[in-house]
Coordinates of C-alpha atoms in Angstrom, one line a residue:
X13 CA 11.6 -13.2 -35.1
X14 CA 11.6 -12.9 -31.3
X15 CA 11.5 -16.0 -29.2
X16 CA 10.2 -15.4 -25.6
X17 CA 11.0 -18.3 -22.9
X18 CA 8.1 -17.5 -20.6
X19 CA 5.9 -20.8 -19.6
X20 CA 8.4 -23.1 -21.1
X21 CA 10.4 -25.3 -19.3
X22 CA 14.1 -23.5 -19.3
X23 CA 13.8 -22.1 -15.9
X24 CA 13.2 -25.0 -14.2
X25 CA 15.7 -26.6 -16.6
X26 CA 18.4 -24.2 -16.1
X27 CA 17.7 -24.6 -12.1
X28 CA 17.8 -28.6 -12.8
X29 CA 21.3 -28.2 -14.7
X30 CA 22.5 -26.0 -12.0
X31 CA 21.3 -27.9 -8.9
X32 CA 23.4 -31.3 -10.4
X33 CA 26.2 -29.8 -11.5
X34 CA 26.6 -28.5 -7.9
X35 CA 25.7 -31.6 -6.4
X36 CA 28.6 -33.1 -9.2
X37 CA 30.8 -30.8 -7.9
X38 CA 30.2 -31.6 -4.0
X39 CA 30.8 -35.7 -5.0
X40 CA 33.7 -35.5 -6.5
X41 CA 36.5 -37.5 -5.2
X42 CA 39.0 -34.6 -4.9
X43 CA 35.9 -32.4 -3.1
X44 CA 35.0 -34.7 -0.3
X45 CA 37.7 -36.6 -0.1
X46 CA 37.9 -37.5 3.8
X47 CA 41.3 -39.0 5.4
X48 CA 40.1 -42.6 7.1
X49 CA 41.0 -41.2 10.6
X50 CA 37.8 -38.9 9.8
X51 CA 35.9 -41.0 8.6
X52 CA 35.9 -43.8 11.3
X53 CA 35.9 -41.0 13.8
X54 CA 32.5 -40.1 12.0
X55 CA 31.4 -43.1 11.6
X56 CA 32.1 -44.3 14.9
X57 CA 30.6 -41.2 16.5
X58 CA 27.0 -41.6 14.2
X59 CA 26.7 -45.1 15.8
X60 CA 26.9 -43.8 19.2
X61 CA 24.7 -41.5 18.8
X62 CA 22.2 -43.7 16.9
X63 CA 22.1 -46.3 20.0
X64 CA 21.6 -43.4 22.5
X65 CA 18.7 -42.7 20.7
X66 CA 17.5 -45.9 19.4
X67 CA 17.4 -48.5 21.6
X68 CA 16.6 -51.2 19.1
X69 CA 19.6 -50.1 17.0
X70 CA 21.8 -51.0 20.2
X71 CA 19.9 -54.3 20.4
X72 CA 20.5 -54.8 16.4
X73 CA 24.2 -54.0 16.9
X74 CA 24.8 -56.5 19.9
X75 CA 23.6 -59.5 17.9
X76 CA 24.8 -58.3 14.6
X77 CA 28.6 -59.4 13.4
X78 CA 29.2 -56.1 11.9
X79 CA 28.2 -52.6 11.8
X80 CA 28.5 -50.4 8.4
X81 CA 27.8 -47.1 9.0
X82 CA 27.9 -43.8 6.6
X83 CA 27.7 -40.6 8.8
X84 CA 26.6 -38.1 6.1
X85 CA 25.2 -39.2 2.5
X86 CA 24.4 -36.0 0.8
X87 CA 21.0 -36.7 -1.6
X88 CA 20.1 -34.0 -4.1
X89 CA 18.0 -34.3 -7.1
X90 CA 15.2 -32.5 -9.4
X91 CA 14.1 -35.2 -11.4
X92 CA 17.1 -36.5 -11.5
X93 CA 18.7 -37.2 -8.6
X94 CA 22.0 -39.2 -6.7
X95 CA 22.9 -39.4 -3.5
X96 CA 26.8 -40.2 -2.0
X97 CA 28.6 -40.6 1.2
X98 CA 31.5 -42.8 2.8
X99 CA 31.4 -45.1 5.7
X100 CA 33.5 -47.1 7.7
X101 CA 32.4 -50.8 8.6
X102 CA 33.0 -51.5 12.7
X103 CA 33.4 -55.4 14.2
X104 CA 33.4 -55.5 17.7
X105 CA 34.2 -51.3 17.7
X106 CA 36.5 -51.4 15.6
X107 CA 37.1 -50.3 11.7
X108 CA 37.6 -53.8 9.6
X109 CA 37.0 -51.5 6.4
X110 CA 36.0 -48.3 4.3
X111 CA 33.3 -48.2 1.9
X112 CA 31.7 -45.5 -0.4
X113 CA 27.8 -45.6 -0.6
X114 CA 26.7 -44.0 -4.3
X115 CA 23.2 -44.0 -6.4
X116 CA 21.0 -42.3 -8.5
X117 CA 17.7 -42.1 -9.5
X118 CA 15.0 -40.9 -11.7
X119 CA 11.7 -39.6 -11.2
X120 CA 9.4 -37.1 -9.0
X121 CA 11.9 -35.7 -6.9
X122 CA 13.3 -32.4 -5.8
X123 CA 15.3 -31.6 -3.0
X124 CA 18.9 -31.9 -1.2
X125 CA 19.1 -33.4 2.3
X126 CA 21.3 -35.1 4.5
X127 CA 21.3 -38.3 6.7
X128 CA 22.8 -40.8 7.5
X129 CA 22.7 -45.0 7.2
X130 CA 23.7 -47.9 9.4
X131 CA 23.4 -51.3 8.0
X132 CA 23.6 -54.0 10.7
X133 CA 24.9 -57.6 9.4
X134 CA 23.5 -60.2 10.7
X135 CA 24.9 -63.0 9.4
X136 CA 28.9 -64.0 8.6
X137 CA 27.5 -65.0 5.2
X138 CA 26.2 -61.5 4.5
X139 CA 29.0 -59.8 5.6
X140 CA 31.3 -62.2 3.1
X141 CA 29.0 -61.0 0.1
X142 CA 30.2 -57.4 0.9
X143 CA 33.8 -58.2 1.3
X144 CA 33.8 -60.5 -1.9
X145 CA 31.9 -58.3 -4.5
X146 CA 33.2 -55.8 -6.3
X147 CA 30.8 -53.2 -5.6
X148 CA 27.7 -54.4 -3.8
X149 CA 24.1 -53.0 -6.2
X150 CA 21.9 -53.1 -3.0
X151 CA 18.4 -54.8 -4.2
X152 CA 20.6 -58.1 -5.1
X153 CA 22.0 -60.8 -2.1
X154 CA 21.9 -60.1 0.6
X155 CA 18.4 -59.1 1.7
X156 CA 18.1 -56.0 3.1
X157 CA 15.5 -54.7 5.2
X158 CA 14.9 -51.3 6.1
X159 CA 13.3 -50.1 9.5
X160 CA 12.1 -46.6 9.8
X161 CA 11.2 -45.0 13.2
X162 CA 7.8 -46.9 13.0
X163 CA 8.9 -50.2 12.3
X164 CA 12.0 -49.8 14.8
X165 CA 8.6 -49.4 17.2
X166 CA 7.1 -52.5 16.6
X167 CA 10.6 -55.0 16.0
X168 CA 11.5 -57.7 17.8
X169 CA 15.1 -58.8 18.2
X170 CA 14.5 -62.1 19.2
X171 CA 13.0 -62.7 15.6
X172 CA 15.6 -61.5 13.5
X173 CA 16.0 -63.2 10.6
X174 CA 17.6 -61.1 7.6
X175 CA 20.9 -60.7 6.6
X176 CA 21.0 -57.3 7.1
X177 CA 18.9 -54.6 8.7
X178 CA 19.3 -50.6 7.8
X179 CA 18.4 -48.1 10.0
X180 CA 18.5 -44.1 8.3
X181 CA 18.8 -41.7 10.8
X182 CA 20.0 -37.8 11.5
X183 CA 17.7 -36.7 8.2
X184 CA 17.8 -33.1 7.2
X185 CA 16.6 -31.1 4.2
X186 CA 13.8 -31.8 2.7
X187 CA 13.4 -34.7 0.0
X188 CA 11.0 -37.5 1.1
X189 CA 11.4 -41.1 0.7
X190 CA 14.8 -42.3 2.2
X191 CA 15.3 -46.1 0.3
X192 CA 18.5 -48.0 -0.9
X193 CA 16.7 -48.3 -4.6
X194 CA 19.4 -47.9 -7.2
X195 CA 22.6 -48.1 -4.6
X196 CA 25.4 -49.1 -4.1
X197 CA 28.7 -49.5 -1.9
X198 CA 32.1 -50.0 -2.7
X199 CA 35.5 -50.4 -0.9
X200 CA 37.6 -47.5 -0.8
X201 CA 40.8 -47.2 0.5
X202 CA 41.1 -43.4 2.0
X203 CA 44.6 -42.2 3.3

């Protein structure tokens, strides 16, 4: 008995299999492990560049009490997807911190890109949450608000009133749908 594959679903299977267990490969701690000299270089050098362009992220950033940004998060998924990146949080220009930014998800999806994610805190009580939990699941306390290039049009900073606002910028690839659904950061303590 001869069994043919052809209209099944191994090939995009297979692809599927292949796709994560390169992404797997690209997150593991050994494979992107960064010093923290590089990554607050990084991180330091993304918020620049994010307030040169933006000029409601320099706005957010004077009023906010911290800065956490993550230079490059690397998303990939087909069906199942995760995304994963590390970041360096900056008070008053300088690094208070390091933190890893990890998720996954599940659905319609397919694609790898890259961007990057600045979270402006707004609040000391906000920025206490982060430093007391043991892994912060984004979705929970704080509130997080997200402004894409359209609603970064249309803010006001005189009328700020969440704890934290996060702006993603520098996308590449192709994946659509940039959210903090199923996130979440963690302090790590990089050499």
């Amino acid at each position: 008995m001869k069994i043919t594959r052809s209209g099944s679903i191994a090939r995009p299977a297979l692809f599927a299999a292949m796709l994560l267990s390169g992404a797997a490969a690209c997150w593991s701690p050994a494979a992107r492990a960064a010093s923290a000299a590089e990554i607050a270089r990084d991180s330091t050098q993304a918020l620049r560049q994010l307030q040169a362009s933006e000029p409601k992220a320099r706005a957010l950033a004077e009023k906010a009490v911290a800065v956490l940004v993550f230079p490059k998060i690397v998303k990939a998924g087909m069906l199942v997807g995760g995304e994963n990146g590390d970041g360096a949080l900056l008070k008053k220009g300088r690094v208070e911190a390091y933190y890893d930014l990890s998720g996954a998800s599940f659905g319609l999806q397919a694609g790898i890109q890259t961007f990057s994610y600045a979270l402006f805190f707004m609040n000391e009580q906000a920025l206490q949450y982060l430093d007391r939990s043991d892994g912060w699941a984004l979705g929970a306390a704080p509130n997080v608000v997200v402004i894409n290039k359209g609603a970064a049009a249309s803010m006001s900073t005189t009328t700020l009133t969440q704890d934290v606002y996060a702006i993603p910028f520098g996308q590449e690839g192709l994946m659509a749908g940039i959210g903090l659904e199923g996130t979440k950061i963690t302090r790590i303590h990089p050499q």
